[in-house]
Amino acid sequence: MDRIGKSLVLFTAASMNDIVPSFFVYGEPDRPLEIGFLHVETVMARANLHSGQVRAHKHDRMTQVTFWTSGSGSYFIEDQRLDFLAPAVSFVPSGVIHGFNVDPLVSDAVVVSIADSLLPSIAGQTTLPLDRPVMVTGQGAEAFWERLRRTMQLILEEYAEGRGQADTILSPLVAAMLTQIGRLASDAPMLAQSPQRLLAGDLRRLIDRHFRENWPVARYVSSLGTTPHLLAKAGHMAFGQGVKDMIAERRLLEAKRLLLFTIRSLEDIAYEVGLKDAAYFSRFFRARTGMPPSEWRRQNIAGEKSRDGGF
């Protein structure tokens, strides 16, 4: 069996057995991401870790764009194998299983990793749907591909230089990148998703709309027309969490945004995220971050956000 064939067998077997790891940096344990986390690097910057063969994995809190600038190979998204010749680009939302197999001597790509917490501020600036995977290979539309190449190179350069205004520059560039991918993908067939992945995506969107309202799990189950077991299984499969943990993480994310970007009081923030009072909010926040919200606010406003990551 050739290397690509072996890779596909390993990939599909891992997917079917629900043993696919979720990584922060490829090969390292998952962990929470800071508000607005963004990371940019080339695939071959980490060639010593994978030698061109990245096995099935996922990111529970991070979306990735991979733009192949050279070479060819096979990209795996869920149980689908997609052979490509550069240029090619993929958009993989959090929770989607993926991997690739390429020749490390001739292949390279730019990878942009975007925290889910950053996507809402970008969503209104792009026409690309951000809840389903896309992969497009370079056939025709040379002008669009060249525009995407220039945008990706500019994102890579701005990130590498780390100027003081990098955050304000990178966010609109990422939005432009996503819109350019959307144009290229407009005529491409949509990638199929498993029923579990579709259910998990519907659950996350429903939580986004209703986490402030303190819906019980049973109401999410009823609204999605499923069973508690199937909903819990979908959440664990796609995001490594049950329904209650997903609600708590979304509430925590909103609290962090309000602490970091507003001067609202703890009482106001508690109300805004659906908790009954400041004392309860403080206990909730400390249990999940290890510090009270006032201290978290002080440290994160005073210090610079750290940047590190990978594919």
C-alpha atoms as a printed R data frame, in Angstrom:
    type eleno elety resid chain resno       x      y       z
1   ATOM     1    CA   MET     A     1   0.000  0.000   0.000
2   ATOM     2    CA   ASP     A     2   1.376  3.446  -0.939
3   ATOM     3    CA   ARG     A     3   1.812  6.264   1.576
4   ATOM     4    CA   ILE     A     4  -1.357  8.102   0.540
5   ATOM     5    CA   GLY     A     5  -3.417  4.915   0.636
6   ATOM     6    CA   LYS     A     6  -2.127  4.089   4.109
7   ATOM     7    CA   SER     A     7  -2.883  7.622   5.245
8   ATOM     8    CA   LEU     A     8  -6.485  7.360   4.073
9   ATOM     9    CA   VAL     A     9  -6.987  4.077   5.930
10  ATOM    10    CA   LEU     A    10  -5.568  5.545   9.147
11  ATOM    11    CA   PHE     A    11  -7.637  8.691   8.698
12  ATOM    12    CA   THR     A    12 -10.943  6.905   8.094
13  ATOM    13    CA   ALA     A    13 -10.373  4.374  10.877
14  ATOM    14    CA   ALA     A    14  -9.640  7.109  13.387
15  ATOM    15    CA   SER     A    15 -12.742  9.026  12.325
16  ATOM    16    CA   MET     A    16 -15.039  6.027  12.580
17  ATOM    17    CA   ASN     A    17 -13.729  5.008  15.993
18  ATOM    18    CA   ASP     A    18 -14.191  8.472  17.556
19  ATOM    19    CA   ILE     A    19 -10.578  8.558  18.754
20  ATOM    20    CA   VAL     A    20  -9.532 11.623  16.771
21  ATOM    21    CA   PRO     A    21  -7.440 13.939  18.971
22  ATOM    22    CA   SER     A    22  -8.205 17.623  19.410
23  ATOM    23    CA   PHE     A    23  -5.081 19.750  19.366
24  ATOM    24    CA   PHE     A    24  -4.068 23.290  20.184
25  ATOM    25    CA   VAL     A    25  -0.722 23.110  18.412
26  ATOM    26    CA   TYR     A    26  -0.532 19.956  16.292
27  ATOM    27    CA   GLY     A    27   0.552 17.169  18.636
28  ATOM    28    CA   GLU     A    28  -0.043 19.163  21.837
29  ATOM    29    CA   PRO     A    29  -3.088 19.042  24.151
30  ATOM    30    CA   ASP     A    30  -6.014 21.341  23.465
31  ATOM    31    CA   ARG     A    31  -6.439 24.406  25.650
32  ATOM    32    CA   PRO     A    32  -8.638 27.522  25.790
33  ATOM    33    CA   LEU     A    33  -7.717 30.369  23.443
34  ATOM    34    CA   GLU     A    34  -7.460 34.034  24.285
35  ATOM    35    CA   ILE     A    35 -10.082 36.456  22.965
36  ATOM    36    CA   GLY     A    36  -9.214 37.336  19.375
37  ATOM    37    CA   PHE     A    37  -6.525 34.633  19.014
38  ATOM    38    CA   LEU     A    38  -5.016 34.559  15.530
39  ATOM    39    CA   HIS     A    39  -1.970 32.674  14.309
40  ATOM    40    CA   VAL     A    40  -0.254 32.544  10.922
41  ATOM    41    CA   GLU     A    41   2.579 30.317   9.738
42  ATOM    42    CA   THR     A    42   3.631 28.024   6.894
43  ATOM    43    CA   VAL     A    43   2.988 24.291   6.953
44  ATOM    44    CA   MET     A    44   6.641 23.459   6.409
45  ATOM    45    CA   ALA     A    45   7.735 25.580   9.351
46  ATOM    46    CA   ARG     A    46   6.753 22.456  11.320
47  ATOM    47    CA   ALA     A    47   7.955 19.852   8.838
48  ATOM    48    CA   ASN     A    48  10.164 18.302  11.517
49  ATOM    49    CA   LEU     A    49   6.987 17.301  13.381
50  ATOM    50    CA   HIS     A    50   5.042 15.759  10.513
51  ATOM    51    CA   SER     A    51   7.290 15.280   7.426
52  ATOM    52    CA   GLY     A    52   4.318 16.093   5.201
53  ATOM    53    CA   GLN     A    53   1.927 13.580   6.794
54  ATOM    54    CA   VAL     A    54  -0.524 15.130   9.247
55  ATOM    55    CA   ARG     A    55  -2.881 12.538  10.690
56  ATOM    56    CA   ALA     A    56  -6.551 12.993  11.474
57  ATOM    57    CA   HIS     A    57  -7.159 15.654  14.112
58  ATOM    58    CA   LYS     A    58  -9.456 18.558  14.901
59  ATOM    59    CA   HIS     A    59  -9.511 21.864  16.750
60  ATOM    60    CA   ASP     A    60 -12.446 22.370  19.100
61  ATOM    61    CA   ARG     A    61 -12.124 26.166  19.358
62  ATOM    62    CA   MET     A    62 -10.350 27.220  16.188
63  ATOM    63    CA   THR     A    63 -11.106 27.553  12.463
64  ATOM    64    CA   GLN     A    64  -8.318 27.115   9.911
65  ATOM    65    CA   VAL     A    65  -7.605 28.276   6.382
66  ATOM    66    CA   THR     A    66  -4.844 26.425   4.508
67  ATOM    67    CA   PHE     A    67  -3.653 27.938   1.218
68  ATOM    68    CA   TRP     A    68  -1.355 25.584  -0.709
69  ATOM    69    CA   THR     A    69   1.190 27.657  -2.611
70  ATOM    70    CA   SER     A    70   3.213 24.791  -4.079
71  ATOM    71    CA   GLY     A    71   3.197 21.045  -4.540
72  ATOM    72    CA   SER     A    72   0.364 18.526  -4.527
73  ATOM    73    CA   GLY     A    73  -1.089 15.821  -2.365
74  ATOM    74    CA   SER     A    74  -4.240 14.682  -0.619
75  ATOM    75    CA   TYR     A    75  -6.286 16.624   1.891
76  ATOM    76    CA   PHE     A    76  -8.750 14.793   4.137
77  ATOM    77    CA   ILE     A    77 -11.885 16.470   5.480
78  ATOM    78    CA   GLU     A    78 -14.089 14.162   7.553
79  ATOM    79    CA   ASP     A    79 -14.229 10.921   5.508
80  ATOM    80    CA   GLN     A    80 -13.498 12.541   2.146
81  ATOM    81    CA   ARG     A    81 -10.185 12.471   0.301
82  ATOM    82    CA   LEU     A    82  -9.524 15.517  -1.885
83  ATOM    83    CA   ASP     A    83  -6.542 15.302  -4.214
84  ATOM    84    CA   PHE     A    84  -5.106 18.691  -5.146
85  ATOM    85    CA   LEU     A    85  -2.458 20.515  -7.139
86  ATOM    86    CA   ALA     A    86  -1.456 23.970  -5.936
87  ATOM    87    CA   PRO     A    87  -2.920 26.513  -5.807
88  ATOM    88    CA   ALA     A    88  -5.635 25.136  -3.559
89  ATOM    89    CA   VAL     A    89  -7.361 26.403  -0.428
90  ATOM    90    CA   SER     A    90  -9.403 24.855   2.358
91  ATOM    91    CA   PHE     A    91 -11.612 26.383   5.023
92  ATOM    92    CA   VAL     A    92 -12.171 24.047   7.978
93  ATOM    93    CA   PRO     A    93 -14.444 25.153  10.869
94  ATOM    94    CA   SER     A    94 -13.750 24.063  14.428
95  ATOM    95    CA   GLY     A    95 -14.711 20.495  15.226
96  ATOM    96    CA   VAL     A    96 -14.197 19.248  11.658
97  ATOM    97    CA   ILE     A    97 -11.740 16.342  11.314
98  ATOM    98    CA   HIS     A    98  -8.961 16.976   8.811
99  ATOM    99    CA   GLY     A    99  -5.411 16.075   7.812
100 ATOM   100    CA   PHE     A   100  -3.174 15.925   4.760
101 ATOM   101    CA   ASN     A   101  -0.434 14.002   3.005
102 ATOM   102    CA   VAL     A   102   2.073 15.871   0.800
103 ATOM   103    CA   ASP     A   103   5.685 15.722  -0.344
104 ATOM   104    CA   PRO     A   104   7.510 17.989   2.126
105 ATOM   105    CA   LEU     A   105  10.313 18.698  -0.354
106 ATOM   106    CA   VAL     A   106   8.093 20.471  -2.890
107 ATOM   107    CA   SER     A   107   4.908 21.402  -1.026
108 ATOM   108    CA   ASP     A   108   4.089 24.313   1.246
109 ATOM   109    CA   ALA     A   109   1.086 26.291   2.429
110 ATOM   110    CA   VAL     A   110   0.132 29.277   4.540
111 ATOM   111    CA   VAL     A   111  -2.086 28.357   7.497
112 ATOM   112    CA   VAL     A   112  -4.258 30.985   9.182
113 ATOM   113    CA   SER     A   113  -5.766 29.801  12.487
114 ATOM   114    CA   ILE     A   114  -8.678 31.866  13.789
115 ATOM   115    CA   ALA     A   115 -10.214 31.482  17.236
116 ATOM   116    CA   ASP     A   116 -13.975 30.965  17.191
117 ATOM   117    CA   SER     A   117 -14.205 33.967  19.518
118 ATOM   118    CA   LEU     A   118 -12.879 36.176  16.687
119 ATOM   119    CA   LEU     A   119 -15.290 34.958  14.016
120 ATOM   120    CA   PRO     A   120 -18.392 36.922  15.116
121 ATOM   121    CA   SER     A   121 -16.585 40.225  14.562
122 ATOM   122    CA   ILE     A   122 -15.534 39.064  11.087
123 ATOM   123    CA   ALA     A   123 -18.747 37.322   9.996
124 ATOM   124    CA   GLY     A   124 -20.480 40.544   8.967
125 ATOM   125    CA   GLN     A   125 -17.556 41.498   6.732
126 ATOM   126    CA   THR     A   126 -17.448 38.355   4.584
127 ATOM   127    CA   THR     A   127 -19.781 36.441   2.294
128 ATOM   128    CA   LEU     A   128 -18.247 33.018   3.037
129 ATOM   129    CA   PRO     A   129 -20.458 30.791   5.225
130 ATOM   130    CA   LEU     A   130 -18.404 30.119   8.344
131 ATOM   131    CA   ASP     A   131 -20.137 26.954   9.542
132 ATOM   132    CA   ARG     A   132 -19.221 24.395   6.884
133 ATOM   133    CA   PRO     A   133 -15.968 23.171   5.304
134 ATOM   134    CA   VAL     A   134 -14.870 24.180   1.824
135 ATOM   135    CA   MET     A   135 -11.999 23.110  -0.397
136 ATOM   136    CA   VAL     A   136 -11.228 24.626  -3.796
137 ATOM   137    CA   THR     A   137  -8.464 23.671  -6.210
138 ATOM   138    CA   GLY     A   138  -6.884 26.027  -8.726
139 ATOM   139    CA   GLN     A   139  -8.761 25.519 -11.953
140 ATOM   140    CA   GLY     A   140  -9.369 28.745 -13.867
141 ATOM   141    CA   ALA     A   141 -10.131 32.113 -12.251
142 ATOM   142    CA   GLU     A   142  -6.442 33.030 -12.353
143 ATOM   143    CA   ALA     A   143  -7.122 36.624 -11.323
144 ATOM   144    CA   PHE     A   144  -8.998 35.477  -8.171
145 ATOM   145    CA   TRP     A   145  -6.224 33.068  -7.234
146 ATOM   146    CA   GLU     A   146  -3.573 35.739  -7.665
147 ATOM   147    CA   ARG     A   147  -5.584 38.125  -5.495
148 ATOM   148    CA   LEU     A   148  -5.892 35.473  -2.782
149 ATOM   149    CA   ARG     A   149  -2.156 34.740  -3.011
150 ATOM   150    CA   ARG     A   150  -1.327 38.426  -2.469
151 ATOM   151    CA   THR     A   151  -3.733 38.671   0.461
152 ATOM   152    CA   MET     A   152  -2.320 35.551   2.124
153 ATOM   153    CA   GLN     A   153   1.236 36.808   1.669
154 ATOM   154    CA   LEU     A   154   0.299 40.160   3.191
155 ATOM   155    CA   ILE     A   155  -1.346 38.412   6.171
156 ATOM   156    CA   LEU     A   156   1.798 36.306   6.672
157 ATOM   157    CA   GLU     A   157   4.067 39.359   6.493
158 ATOM   158    CA   GLU     A   158   1.962 41.532   8.793
159 ATOM   159    CA   TYR     A   159   1.747 38.760  11.366
160 ATOM   160    CA   ALA     A   160   5.480 38.044  11.199
161 ATOM   161    CA   GLU     A   161   6.407 41.713  11.622
162 ATOM   162    CA   GLY     A   162   4.126 42.048  14.649
163 ATOM   163    CA   ARG     A   163   3.723 45.795  14.385
164 ATOM   164    CA   GLY     A   164   1.758 47.700  16.992
165 ATOM   165    CA   GLN     A   165  -1.222 48.013  14.632
166 ATOM   166    CA   ALA     A   166  -1.129 44.380  13.514
167 ATOM   167    CA   ASP     A   167  -4.473 43.504  15.122
168 ATOM   168    CA   THR     A   168  -6.343 46.307  13.383
169 ATOM   169    CA   ILE     A   169  -4.658 45.414  10.092
170 ATOM   170    CA   LEU     A   170  -5.058 41.644  10.296
171 ATOM   171    CA   SER     A   171  -8.769 41.486  11.077
172 ATOM   172    CA   PRO     A   172  -9.926 43.201   7.835
173 ATOM   173    CA   LEU     A   173  -7.320 41.264   5.857
174 ATOM   174    CA   VAL     A   174  -8.706 37.992   7.225
175 ATOM   175    CA   ALA     A   175 -12.235 39.108   6.298
176 ATOM   176    CA   ALA     A   176 -11.027 39.884   2.759
177 ATOM   177    CA   MET     A   177  -9.312 36.478   2.592
178 ATOM   178    CA   LEU     A   178 -12.522 34.685   3.554
179 ATOM   179    CA   THR     A   179 -14.549 36.620   0.981
180 ATOM   180    CA   GLN     A   180 -12.021 35.769  -1.727
181 ATOM   181    CA   ILE     A   181 -12.315 32.086  -0.778
182 ATOM   182    CA   GLY     A   182 -16.088 32.449  -1.008
183 ATOM   183    CA   ARG     A   183 -15.793 33.760  -4.565
184 ATOM   184    CA   LEU     A   184 -13.546 30.894  -5.582
185 ATOM   185    CA   ALA     A   185 -15.898 28.399  -3.928
186 ATOM   186    CA   SER     A   186 -19.092 29.777  -5.452
187 ATOM   187    CA   ASP     A   187 -19.108 27.148  -8.199
188 ATOM   188    CA   ALA     A   188 -17.503 24.351  -6.178
189 ATOM   189    CA   PRO     A   189 -19.650 21.509  -4.793
190 ATOM   190    CA   MET     A   190 -20.277 21.689  -1.058
191 ATOM   191    CA   LEU     A   191 -18.488 19.074   1.024
192 ATOM   192    CA   ALA     A   192 -20.762 16.558   2.693
193 ATOM   193    CA   GLN     A   193 -20.916 16.567   6.487
194 ATOM   194    CA   SER     A   194 -21.890 13.766   8.821
195 ATOM   195    CA   PRO     A   195 -25.288 13.957  10.565
196 ATOM   196    CA   GLN     A   196 -23.472 14.323  13.907
197 ATOM   197    CA   ARG     A   197 -21.403 17.246  12.637
198 ATOM   198    CA   LEU     A   198 -24.514 18.961  11.229
199 ATOM   199    CA   LEU     A   199 -26.361 18.480  14.528
200 ATOM   200    CA   ALA     A   200 -23.392 19.857  16.500
201 ATOM   201    CA   GLY     A   201 -23.280 22.924  14.262
202 ATOM   202    CA   ASP     A   202 -27.013 23.519  14.738
203 ATOM   203    CA   LEU     A   203 -26.539 23.192  18.501
204 ATOM   204    CA   ARG     A   204 -23.717 25.738  18.593
205 ATOM   205    CA   ARG     A   205 -25.784 28.245  16.593
206 ATOM   206    CA   LEU     A   206 -28.765 27.721  18.899
207 ATOM   207    CA   ILE     A   207 -26.579 28.249  21.973
208 ATOM   208    CA   ASP     A   208 -25.237 31.473  20.439
209 ATOM   209    CA   ARG     A   209 -28.786 32.790  20.187
210 ATOM   210    CA   HIS     A   210 -30.165 31.591  23.537
211 ATOM   211    CA   PHE     A   211 -27.378 31.124  26.105
212 ATOM   212    CA   ARG     A   212 -28.495 34.293  27.937
213 ATOM   213    CA   GLU     A   213 -31.985 32.853  28.423
214 ATOM   214    CA   ASN     A   214 -30.920 29.905  30.576
215 ATOM   215    CA   TRP     A   215 -32.596 27.301  28.409
216 ATOM   216    CA   PRO     A   216 -32.465 23.822  29.992
217 ATOM   217    CA   VAL     A   217 -30.834 21.095  27.930
218 ATOM   218    CA   ALA     A   218 -34.273 19.608  27.275
219 ATOM   219    CA   ARG     A   219 -35.296 22.723  25.363
220 ATOM   220    CA   TYR     A   220 -32.282 22.464  23.061
221 ATOM   221    CA   VAL     A   221 -33.130 18.802  22.514
222 ATOM   222    CA   SER     A   222 -36.727 19.652  21.669
223 ATOM   223    CA   SER     A   223 -35.837 22.583  19.407
224 ATOM   224    CA   LEU     A   224 -33.442 20.446  17.401
225 ATOM   225    CA   GLY     A   225 -35.816 17.484  17.179
226 ATOM   226    CA   THR     A   226 -33.363 14.971  18.574
227 ATOM   227    CA   THR     A   227 -32.689 12.992  21.773
228 ATOM   228    CA   PRO     A   228 -30.504 13.861  24.783
229 ATOM   229    CA   HIS     A   229 -28.147 10.997  23.922
230 ATOM   230    CA   LEU     A   230 -27.700 12.002  20.267
231 ATOM   231    CA   LEU     A   231 -27.215 15.672  21.149
232 ATOM   232    CA   ALA     A   232 -24.612 14.889  23.804
233 ATOM   233    CA   LYS     A   233 -22.813 12.534  21.416
234 ATOM   234    CA   ALA     A   234 -22.745 15.178  18.663
235 ATOM   235    CA   GLY     A   235 -21.325 17.812  21.013
236 ATOM   236    CA   HIS     A   236 -18.579 15.494  22.251
237 ATOM   237    CA   MET     A   237 -17.737 14.319  18.739
238 ATOM   238    CA   ALA     A   238 -17.422 17.784  17.202
239 ATOM   239    CA   PHE     A   239 -16.298 19.972  20.098
240 ATOM   240    CA   GLY     A   240 -15.232 17.625  22.894
241 ATOM   241    CA   GLN     A   241 -17.976 18.912  25.207
242 ATOM   242    CA   GLY     A   242 -21.464 18.082  26.381
243 ATOM   243    CA   VAL     A   243 -24.338 20.531  26.014
244 ATOM   244    CA   LYS     A   244 -24.002 22.078  29.488
245 ATOM   245    CA   ASP     A   245 -20.273 22.642  29.006
246 ATOM   246    CA   MET     A   246 -20.869 24.235  25.612
247 ATOM   247    CA   ILE     A   247 -23.382 26.641  27.160
248 ATOM   248    CA   ALA     A   248 -20.988 27.478  29.998
249 ATOM   249    CA   GLU     A   249 -18.088 28.080  27.591
250 ATOM   250    CA   ARG     A   250 -20.217 30.393  25.420
251 ATOM   251    CA   ARG     A   251 -21.296 32.311  28.540
252 ATOM   252    CA   LEU     A   252 -17.663 32.563  29.660
253 ATOM   253    CA   LEU     A   253 -16.581 33.834  26.251
254 ATOM   254    CA   GLU     A   254 -19.214 36.583  26.324
255 ATOM   255    CA   ALA     A   255 -18.181 37.544  29.853
256 ATOM   256    CA   LYS     A   256 -14.531 37.841  28.782
257 ATOM   257    CA   ARG     A   257 -15.482 40.034  25.830
258 ATOM   258    CA   LEU     A   258 -17.455 42.378  28.082
259 ATOM   259    CA   LEU     A   259 -14.704 42.489  30.693
260 ATOM   260    CA   LEU     A   260 -12.041 43.220  28.090
261 ATOM   261    CA   PHE     A   261 -13.803 45.607  25.744
262 ATOM   262    CA   THR     A   262 -16.245 47.499  27.986
263 ATOM   263    CA   ILE     A   263 -16.194 49.248  31.372
264 ATOM   264    CA   ARG     A   264 -19.472 47.691  32.487
265 ATOM   265    CA   SER     A   265 -19.797 46.620  36.105
266 ATOM   266    CA   LEU     A   266 -19.767 42.986  37.219
267 ATOM   267    CA   GLU     A   267 -23.479 43.272  38.016
268 ATOM   268    CA   ASP     A   268 -24.253 44.396  34.459
269 ATOM   269    CA   ILE     A   269 -22.083 41.682  32.930
270 ATOM   270    CA   ALA     A   270 -23.672 38.991  35.113
271 ATOM   271    CA   TYR     A   271 -27.107 40.067  33.879
272 ATOM   272    CA   GLU     A   272 -25.936 40.254  30.261
273 ATOM   273    CA   VAL     A   273 -24.638 36.670  30.239
274 ATOM   274    CA   GLY     A   274 -27.701 35.242  31.971
275 ATOM   275    CA   LEU     A   275 -26.473 34.835  35.541
276 ATOM   276    CA   LYS     A   276 -28.504 35.982  38.515
277 ATOM   277    CA   ASP     A   277 -26.070 38.274  40.358
278 ATOM   278    CA   ALA     A   278 -22.450 39.444  40.607
279 ATOM   279    CA   ALA     A   279 -21.562 36.997  43.385
280 ATOM   280    CA   TYR     A   280 -22.770 33.991  41.397
281 ATOM   281    CA   PHE     A   281 -21.025 35.345  38.307
282 ATOM   282    CA   SER     A   282 -17.742 35.674  40.205
283 ATOM   283    CA   ARG     A   283 -17.952 32.064  41.424
284 ATOM   284    CA   PHE     A   284 -18.771 30.866  37.896
285 ATOM   285    CA   PHE     A   285 -15.869 32.828  36.411
286 ATOM   286    CA   ARG     A   286 -13.305 31.823  39.045
287 ATOM   287    CA   ALA     A   287 -14.207 28.136  38.714
288 ATOM   288    CA   ARG     A   288 -13.366 28.246  34.995
289 ATOM   289    CA   THR     A   289 -10.388 30.613  34.904
290 ATOM   290    CA   GLY     A   290  -8.796 30.282  38.334
291 ATOM   291    CA   MET     A   291  -9.206 33.973  39.160
292 ATOM   292    CA   PRO     A   292 -12.017 36.434  39.889
293 ATOM   293    CA   PRO     A   293 -13.337 38.471  36.958
294 ATOM   294    CA   SER     A   294 -11.984 41.772  38.274
295 ATOM   295    CA   GLU     A   295  -8.438 40.346  38.426
296 ATOM   296    CA   TRP     A   296  -8.790 38.751  34.984
297 ATOM   297    CA   ARG     A   297  -9.879 42.115  33.587
298 ATOM   298    CA   ARG     A   298  -6.925 43.915  35.184
299 ATOM   299    CA   GLN     A   299  -4.337 41.453  33.924
300 ATOM   300    CA   ASN     A   300  -5.670 41.224  30.390
301 ATOM   301    CA   ILE     A   301  -6.106 44.948  29.895
302 ATOM   302    CA   ALA     A   302  -2.632 45.673  31.288
303 ATOM   303    CA   GLY     A   303  -0.770 42.929  29.420
304 ATOM   304    CA   GLU     A   304  -0.413 42.139  25.764
305 ATOM   305    CA   LYS     A   305  -2.245 39.092  24.456
306 ATOM   306    CA   SER     A   306   0.052 36.175  23.782
307 ATOM   307    CA   ARG     A   307   0.300 34.724  20.312
308 ATOM   308    CA   ASP     A   308   1.244 31.149  19.580
309 ATOM   309    CA   GLY     A   309  -0.293 28.208  17.812
310 ATOM   310    CA   GLY     A   310  -0.149 25.905  14.819
311 ATOM   311    CA   PHE     A   311  -2.132 23.580  12.647
